[in-house]
Amino acid sequence: MNFISMLLTFSILCSGCGSFHSDDSATHPAENPSKDIPTEQGLVEQEVDTSLDTGFMIDQILKSTDGAIHYSYYLPESYDGIRTYPMVVAMPGYYMMWFGEESSGSNVEWTGVQAWTEMDEEIVVVSAQLTDWGETSARQAIELTEYFLDNFAINRNRVYAAGYSAGGETMSRAVSMRPDLYAAYLHGASQWDGTYAPIADNRVAVYIYMAENDEYYGSEKARNAYNNLRNAYQQAGVTDEQLDLLLQLEIPDNEHFNRLGIYNYHDGGNIMFDDKTILDWIIQKEK
């Protein structure tokens, strides 16, 4: 083989090597828009969308128009973003609200959150640590509810609210401000700060629970809320037969709590979350 032939052969071999290197490194679509690459990218994106973290996600932050909302949430193990789930928005009392990083996630171990995760039916649970129990917290509760409706697989006909103590003041406002969002509301050991007619007009079901001798509120606030709601339902055309399906009042006496070793009756109001009959009454409601 003469020199020119050898040079041509070497050139051809190097050209082949260059082609191989190009194929091996062509992972940028602009350099090699192979149909295999979008397919692989699509599979990765699909895997991210369906392989979601389940269980408790602690101390998330939602930037709202009324300031940062610190919240935690629970997704059932089977959650895949495809089929929809009922959702409970549960607001705790004063001592589990947001007081800075040291209070982060203090509401997650609260029975008012944990109880819904132990139901026979799988439920998405959301609980915020708000900073007040008035108009601002009510708007934040509504915004948090809407955020989950827009970004998670939630059954919009089965969204529920629960509030204890300060959280009850907040949620009674929120539910009456946006009764179109909630199918039922569990109001425990608290006073009613919302209005009544919107609740009745939208047929939101309400269960009120208060100890007879609640040290903080007293049971008369619960009776007043019940009577005002009852009147509002009746004015909205609800019959007496329908009323029991939409409104319940439970005021246990001291002995009921004492049998359970409870002598602080306001704190004892939390036992409503241990009563599966009450929780079932709530989640059986639909819009």
C-alpha positions as a Markdown table, in Angstrom:
| # | Residue | x | y | z |
|---|---|---|---|---|
| 1 | Met | 0.0 | 0.0 | 0.0 |
| 2 | Asn | 1.5 | 3.4 | -1.1 |
| 3 | Phe | 1.6 | 6.4 | 1.1 |
| 4 | Ile | -1.5 | 8.1 | -0.5 |
| 5 | Ser | -3.6 | 4.9 | -0.1 |
| 6 | Met | -2.5 | 4.6 | 3.6 |
| 7 | Leu | -3.5 | 8.3 | 4.1 |
| 8 | Leu | -6.9 | 7.7 | 2.6 |
| 9 | Thr | -7.5 | 4.6 | 4.7 |
| 10 | Phe | -6.5 | 6.5 | 7.9 |
| 11 | Ser | -8.8 | 9.3 | 7.0 |
| 12 | Ile | -11.8 | 7.0 | 6.5 |
| 13 | Leu | -11.1 | 5.2 | 9.8 |
| 14 | Cys | -10.9 | 8.5 | 11.7 |
| 15 | Ser | -14.1 | 9.6 | 10.0 |
| 16 | Gly | -15.8 | 6.5 | 11.4 |
| 17 | Cys | -14.4 | 7.2 | 14.8 |
| 18 | Gly | -15.8 | 10.7 | 14.7 |
| 19 | Ser | -19.3 | 9.5 | 13.8 |
| 20 | Phe | -19.3 | 7.0 | 16.7 |
| 21 | His | -18.3 | 9.7 | 19.2 |
| 22 | Ser | -21.0 | 12.0 | 17.9 |
| 23 | Asp | -23.8 | 9.4 | 18.4 |
| 24 | Asp | -22.6 | 8.5 | 21.9 |
| 25 | Ser | -22.7 | 12.0 | 23.2 |
| 26 | Ala | -25.7 | 13.3 | 21.3 |
| 27 | Thr | -28.0 | 13.8 | 24.3 |
| 28 | His | -28.8 | 17.5 | 23.7 |
| 29 | Pro | -32.0 | 17.7 | 21.5 |
| 30 | Ala | -30.5 | 20.7 | 19.6 |
| 31 | Glu | -27.6 | 18.6 | 18.4 |
| 32 | Asn | -29.4 | 15.4 | 17.7 |
| 33 | Pro | -33.2 | 15.7 | 17.7 |
| 34 | Ser | -33.7 | 11.9 | 17.9 |
| 35 | Lys | -37.3 | 10.7 | 18.5 |
| 36 | Asp | -35.9 | 8.5 | 21.3 |
| 37 | Ile | -34.9 | 11.5 | 23.4 |
| 38 | Pro | -38.4 | 13.1 | 23.8 |
| 39 | Thr | -39.8 | 9.6 | 24.5 |
| 40 | Glu | -37.2 | 9.1 | 27.3 |
| 41 | Gln | -37.9 | 12.6 | 28.7 |
| 42 | Gly | -41.6 | 11.9 | 28.6 |
| 43 | Leu | -41.2 | 8.7 | 30.6 |
| 44 | Val | -39.2 | 10.6 | 33.2 |
| 45 | Glu | -41.8 | 13.3 | 33.5 |
| 46 | Gln | -44.6 | 10.8 | 33.8 |
| 47 | Glu | -42.6 | 9.0 | 36.6 |
| 48 | Val | -42.3 | 12.3 | 38.5 |
| 49 | Asp | -46.0 | 13.1 | 38.2 |
| 50 | Thr | -47.1 | 9.7 | 39.5 |
| 51 | Ser | -44.4 | 8.9 | 42.1 |
| 52 | Leu | -45.6 | 11.4 | 44.7 |
| 53 | Asp | -44.5 | 11.5 | 48.3 |
| 54 | Thr | -47.2 | 10.2 | 50.6 |
| 55 | Gly | -47.7 | 10.4 | 54.3 |
| 56 | Phe | -47.1 | 13.6 | 56.2 |
| 57 | Met | -45.4 | 16.7 | 54.7 |
| 58 | Ile | -44.5 | 19.0 | 57.6 |
| 59 | Asp | -44.3 | 22.8 | 57.7 |
| 60 | Gln | -45.0 | 23.8 | 54.1 |
| 61 | Ile | -45.4 | 27.4 | 53.3 |
| 62 | Leu | -48.0 | 28.9 | 51.0 |
| 63 | Lys | -47.4 | 32.6 | 50.1 |
| 64 | Ser | -50.9 | 34.1 | 50.2 |
| 65 | Thr | -52.3 | 37.6 | 49.8 |
| 66 | Asp | -52.6 | 37.7 | 53.6 |
| 67 | Gly | -49.1 | 36.6 | 54.3 |
| 68 | Ala | -47.3 | 33.3 | 54.6 |
| 69 | Ile | -49.4 | 30.3 | 55.6 |
| 70 | His | -47.5 | 27.6 | 57.5 |
| 71 | Tyr | -49.3 | 24.2 | 57.0 |
| 72 | Ser | -48.8 | 20.5 | 56.9 |
| 73 | Tyr | -50.7 | 17.9 | 55.0 |
| 74 | Tyr | -51.2 | 14.2 | 54.7 |
| 75 | Leu | -51.6 | 12.1 | 51.5 |
| 76 | Pro | -52.8 | 8.5 | 51.7 |
| 77 | Glu | -50.4 | 5.8 | 50.7 |
| 78 | Ser | -52.4 | 5.0 | 47.5 |
| 79 | Tyr | -52.5 | 8.7 | 46.4 |
| 80 | Asp | -51.3 | 8.8 | 42.7 |
| 81 | Gly | -52.8 | 12.0 | 41.5 |
| 82 | Ile | -55.3 | 10.2 | 39.3 |
| 83 | Arg | -58.4 | 9.2 | 41.3 |
| 84 | Thr | -59.8 | 11.8 | 43.6 |
| 85 | Tyr | -60.0 | 11.8 | 47.4 |
| 86 | Pro | -62.1 | 13.5 | 50.1 |
| 87 | Met | -60.3 | 16.2 | 52.0 |
| 88 | Val | -60.5 | 17.5 | 55.5 |
| 89 | Val | -59.2 | 21.0 | 56.4 |
| 90 | Ala | -58.5 | 20.9 | 60.2 |
| 91 | Met | -57.6 | 23.9 | 62.3 |
| 92 | Pro | -56.1 | 23.5 | 65.8 |
| 93 | Gly | -56.4 | 25.6 | 68.9 |
| 94 | Tyr | -54.2 | 28.4 | 70.1 |
| 95 | Tyr | -51.3 | 26.4 | 71.5 |
| 96 | Met | -50.7 | 24.7 | 68.1 |
| 97 | Met | -50.8 | 27.9 | 66.1 |
| 98 | Trp | -47.7 | 29.5 | 64.5 |
| 99 | Phe | -45.3 | 31.1 | 66.9 |
| 100 | Gly | -42.1 | 30.7 | 64.9 |
| 101 | Glu | -39.9 | 27.8 | 64.0 |
| 102 | Glu | -40.0 | 26.3 | 67.4 |
| 103 | Ser | -43.7 | 25.6 | 66.9 |
| 104 | Ser | -43.3 | 24.1 | 63.4 |
| 105 | Gly | -45.4 | 20.9 | 63.0 |
| 106 | Ser | -46.8 | 20.9 | 66.5 |
| 107 | Asn | -50.3 | 20.4 | 65.1 |
| 108 | Val | -49.5 | 17.2 | 63.2 |
| 109 | Glu | -49.6 | 15.0 | 66.3 |
| 110 | Trp | -52.9 | 16.5 | 67.3 |
| 111 | Thr | -55.7 | 14.0 | 67.4 |
| 112 | Gly | -57.8 | 16.5 | 65.3 |
| 113 | Val | -55.3 | 15.7 | 62.4 |
| 114 | Gln | -54.4 | 12.1 | 63.2 |
| 115 | Ala | -58.0 | 10.8 | 63.6 |
| 116 | Trp | -58.9 | 11.5 | 59.9 |
| 117 | Thr | -55.8 | 9.5 | 58.7 |
| 118 | Glu | -57.1 | 6.5 | 60.6 |
| 119 | Met | -60.6 | 6.3 | 59.1 |
| 120 | Asp | -61.6 | 3.3 | 57.0 |
| 121 | Glu | -61.7 | 5.6 | 53.9 |
| 122 | Glu | -58.6 | 7.2 | 52.7 |
| 123 | Ile | -58.6 | 11.0 | 53.1 |
| 124 | Val | -56.3 | 13.9 | 52.3 |
| 125 | Val | -55.8 | 16.0 | 55.5 |
| 126 | Val | -54.6 | 19.6 | 55.6 |
| 127 | Ser | -53.9 | 21.6 | 58.7 |
| 128 | Ala | -52.5 | 25.1 | 59.0 |
| 129 | Gln | -50.8 | 26.9 | 61.9 |
| 130 | Leu | -52.2 | 30.3 | 61.5 |
| 131 | Thr | -51.4 | 33.5 | 63.5 |
| 132 | Asp | -54.9 | 34.7 | 64.4 |
| 133 | Trp | -58.5 | 33.5 | 64.7 |
| 134 | Gly | -60.3 | 36.3 | 62.9 |
| 135 | Glu | -60.8 | 37.6 | 59.4 |
| 136 | Thr | -57.2 | 37.1 | 58.2 |
| 137 | Ser | -57.1 | 33.5 | 59.3 |
| 138 | Ala | -60.4 | 32.8 | 57.7 |
| 139 | Arg | -59.2 | 34.2 | 54.4 |
| 140 | Gln | -56.0 | 32.1 | 54.7 |
| 141 | Ala | -58.0 | 29.0 | 55.4 |
| 142 | Ile | -60.1 | 29.6 | 52.3 |
| 143 | Glu | -57.0 | 30.2 | 50.2 |
| 144 | Leu | -55.3 | 27.1 | 51.5 |
| 145 | Thr | -58.5 | 25.0 | 50.6 |
| 146 | Glu | -58.5 | 26.5 | 47.1 |
| 147 | Tyr | -54.8 | 25.8 | 46.6 |
| 148 | Phe | -55.4 | 22.1 | 47.3 |
| 149 | Leu | -58.4 | 21.9 | 45.1 |
| 150 | Asp | -56.4 | 23.4 | 42.3 |
| 151 | Asn | -53.2 | 21.4 | 42.8 |
| 152 | Phe | -54.2 | 18.0 | 44.2 |
| 153 | Ala | -56.7 | 15.2 | 43.2 |
| 154 | Ile | -59.5 | 16.2 | 45.5 |
| 155 | Asn | -63.2 | 15.3 | 45.2 |
| 156 | Arg | -64.7 | 18.8 | 45.2 |
| 157 | Asn | -68.1 | 17.4 | 46.4 |
| 158 | Arg | -66.4 | 16.0 | 49.5 |
| 159 | Val | -64.4 | 18.8 | 51.1 |
| 160 | Tyr | -64.8 | 19.1 | 54.9 |
| 161 | Ala | -63.7 | 21.5 | 57.6 |
| 162 | Ala | -63.0 | 20.9 | 61.3 |
| 163 | Gly | -62.1 | 23.5 | 63.9 |
| 164 | Tyr | -61.2 | 23.3 | 67.6 |
| 165 | Ser | -61.2 | 26.3 | 69.9 |
| 166 | Ala | -59.4 | 29.2 | 68.1 |
| 167 | Gly | -59.4 | 27.0 | 65.0 |
| 168 | Gly | -63.2 | 26.8 | 65.4 |
| 169 | Glu | -63.5 | 30.6 | 65.4 |
| 170 | Thr | -61.5 | 30.7 | 62.2 |
| 171 | Met | -63.3 | 27.9 | 60.4 |
| 172 | Ser | -66.8 | 29.1 | 61.4 |
| 173 | Arg | -65.9 | 32.3 | 59.6 |
| 174 | Ala | -64.3 | 30.6 | 56.6 |
| 175 | Val | -67.2 | 28.1 | 56.0 |
| 176 | Ser | -69.8 | 30.9 | 56.2 |
| 177 | Met | -67.7 | 33.1 | 53.8 |
| 178 | Arg | -67.3 | 30.3 | 51.3 |
| 179 | Pro | -70.0 | 27.7 | 51.9 |
| 180 | Asp | -69.7 | 26.6 | 48.3 |
| 181 | Leu | -66.4 | 24.9 | 49.2 |
| 182 | Tyr | -67.4 | 22.7 | 52.1 |
| 183 | Ala | -69.9 | 19.9 | 52.4 |
| 184 | Ala | -69.8 | 19.6 | 56.2 |
| 185 | Tyr | -68.1 | 21.3 | 59.2 |
| 186 | Leu | -67.2 | 19.9 | 62.7 |
| 187 | His | -67.2 | 22.8 | 65.2 |
| 188 | Gly | -65.7 | 21.9 | 68.5 |
| 189 | Ala | -65.1 | 23.7 | 71.8 |
| 190 | Ser | -65.5 | 27.1 | 70.2 |
| 191 | Gln | -67.7 | 30.1 | 69.6 |
| 192 | Trp | -69.3 | 30.7 | 66.3 |
| 193 | Asp | -67.9 | 33.8 | 64.6 |
| 194 | Gly | -69.3 | 33.4 | 61.2 |
| 195 | Thr | -72.8 | 34.1 | 59.8 |
| 196 | Tyr | -75.6 | 31.6 | 59.5 |
| 197 | Ala | -77.7 | 32.2 | 56.4 |
| 198 | Pro | -75.0 | 31.3 | 53.9 |
| 199 | Ile | -74.5 | 27.9 | 55.7 |
| 200 | Ala | -78.2 | 27.2 | 55.4 |
| 201 | Asp | -78.6 | 28.4 | 51.9 |
| 202 | Asn | -75.8 | 26.1 | 50.7 |
| 203 | Arg | -77.0 | 23.2 | 52.9 |
| 204 | Val | -73.6 | 22.8 | 54.6 |
| 205 | Ala | -74.0 | 20.2 | 57.4 |
| 206 | Val | -72.7 | 21.3 | 60.8 |
| 207 | Tyr | -71.9 | 19.2 | 63.9 |
| 208 | Ile | -71.4 | 21.3 | 67.1 |
| 209 | Tyr | -69.6 | 19.7 | 70.1 |
| 210 | Met | -69.0 | 21.4 | 73.4 |
| 211 | Ala | -68.5 | 20.3 | 77.0 |
| 212 | Glu | -71.3 | 21.4 | 79.4 |
| 213 | Asn | -68.8 | 23.2 | 81.5 |
| 214 | Asp | -66.2 | 24.3 | 79.0 |
| 215 | Glu | -64.0 | 26.6 | 81.1 |
| 216 | Tyr | -63.2 | 28.9 | 78.2 |
| 217 | Tyr | -66.4 | 29.4 | 76.2 |
| 218 | Gly | -69.2 | 27.8 | 78.2 |
| 219 | Ser | -71.9 | 25.7 | 76.6 |
| 220 | Glu | -74.3 | 28.6 | 76.0 |
| 221 | Lys | -72.3 | 29.7 | 73.0 |
| 222 | Ala | -72.8 | 26.2 | 71.5 |
| 223 | Arg | -76.5 | 26.4 | 72.1 |
| 224 | Asn | -76.8 | 29.8 | 70.6 |
| 225 | Ala | -74.9 | 28.7 | 67.5 |
| 226 | Tyr | -77.2 | 25.7 | 67.1 |
| 227 | Asn | -80.4 | 27.7 | 67.5 |
| 228 | Asn | -79.2 | 30.4 | 65.1 |
| 229 | Leu | -78.3 | 27.7 | 62.5 |
| 230 | Arg | -81.6 | 25.9 | 63.1 |
| 231 | Asn | -83.5 | 29.1 | 62.4 |
| 232 | Ala | -81.5 | 29.8 | 59.3 |
| 233 | Tyr | -82.1 | 26.3 | 57.9 |
| 234 | Gln | -85.8 | 26.6 | 58.5 |
| 235 | Gln | -85.9 | 30.0 | 56.8 |
| 236 | Ala | -84.1 | 28.4 | 53.9 |
| 237 | Gly | -86.8 | 25.8 | 53.6 |
| 238 | Val | -85.3 | 22.8 | 55.4 |
| 239 | Thr | -87.9 | 20.6 | 56.9 |
| 240 | Asp | -87.6 | 19.1 | 60.4 |
| 241 | Glu | -87.0 | 15.7 | 58.9 |
| 242 | Gln | -84.1 | 17.1 | 56.9 |
| 243 | Leu | -82.7 | 19.1 | 59.7 |
| 244 | Asp | -81.2 | 16.2 | 61.6 |
| 245 | Leu | -79.2 | 15.3 | 58.5 |
| 246 | Leu | -77.8 | 18.8 | 58.4 |
| 247 | Leu | -77.4 | 19.9 | 62.0 |
| 248 | Gln | -76.3 | 18.2 | 65.3 |
| 249 | Leu | -75.5 | 19.5 | 68.8 |
| 250 | Glu | -73.7 | 17.4 | 71.4 |
| 251 | Ile | -73.0 | 18.8 | 74.9 |
| 252 | Pro | -71.6 | 16.0 | 77.2 |
| 253 | Asp | -71.8 | 16.6 | 80.9 |
| 254 | Asn | -68.9 | 16.5 | 83.4 |
| 255 | Glu | -69.5 | 12.8 | 84.2 |
| 256 | His | -68.9 | 11.9 | 80.6 |
| 257 | Phe | -65.4 | 13.3 | 80.7 |
| 258 | Asn | -64.6 | 12.2 | 84.2 |
| 259 | Arg | -65.2 | 8.6 | 83.3 |
| 260 | Leu | -62.4 | 9.1 | 80.8 |
| 261 | Gly | -60.1 | 10.7 | 83.4 |
| 262 | Ile | -60.7 | 14.2 | 82.0 |
| 263 | Tyr | -61.3 | 17.1 | 84.3 |
| 264 | Asn | -60.3 | 20.0 | 82.1 |
| 265 | Tyr | -63.4 | 20.2 | 80.0 |
| 266 | His | -62.2 | 22.6 | 77.3 |
| 267 | Asp | -59.2 | 20.5 | 76.5 |
| 268 | Gly | -61.4 | 17.5 | 76.8 |
| 269 | Gly | -63.4 | 18.7 | 73.8 |
| 270 | Asn | -60.7 | 17.1 | 71.7 |
| 271 | Ile | -62.3 | 13.7 | 72.4 |
| 272 | Met | -64.8 | 14.4 | 69.7 |
| 273 | Phe | -62.1 | 13.3 | 67.2 |
| 274 | Asp | -62.0 | 9.9 | 69.0 |
| 275 | Asp | -65.7 | 9.3 | 68.2 |
| 276 | Lys | -65.9 | 7.6 | 64.9 |
| 277 | Thr | -69.6 | 8.1 | 64.8 |
| 278 | Ile | -69.1 | 11.9 | 64.6 |
| 279 | Leu | -66.3 | 11.7 | 62.0 |
| 280 | Asp | -68.5 | 9.3 | 59.9 |
| 281 | Trp | -71.4 | 11.8 | 60.1 |
| 282 | Ile | -69.1 | 14.5 | 58.6 |
| 283 | Ile | -67.6 | 12.5 | 55.8 |
| 284 | Gln | -70.8 | 11.0 | 54.6 |
| 285 | Lys | -72.0 | 14.4 | 53.5 |
| 286 | Glu | -71.7 | 15.5 | 49.9 |
| 287 | Lys | -72.4 | 18.6 | 47.9 |
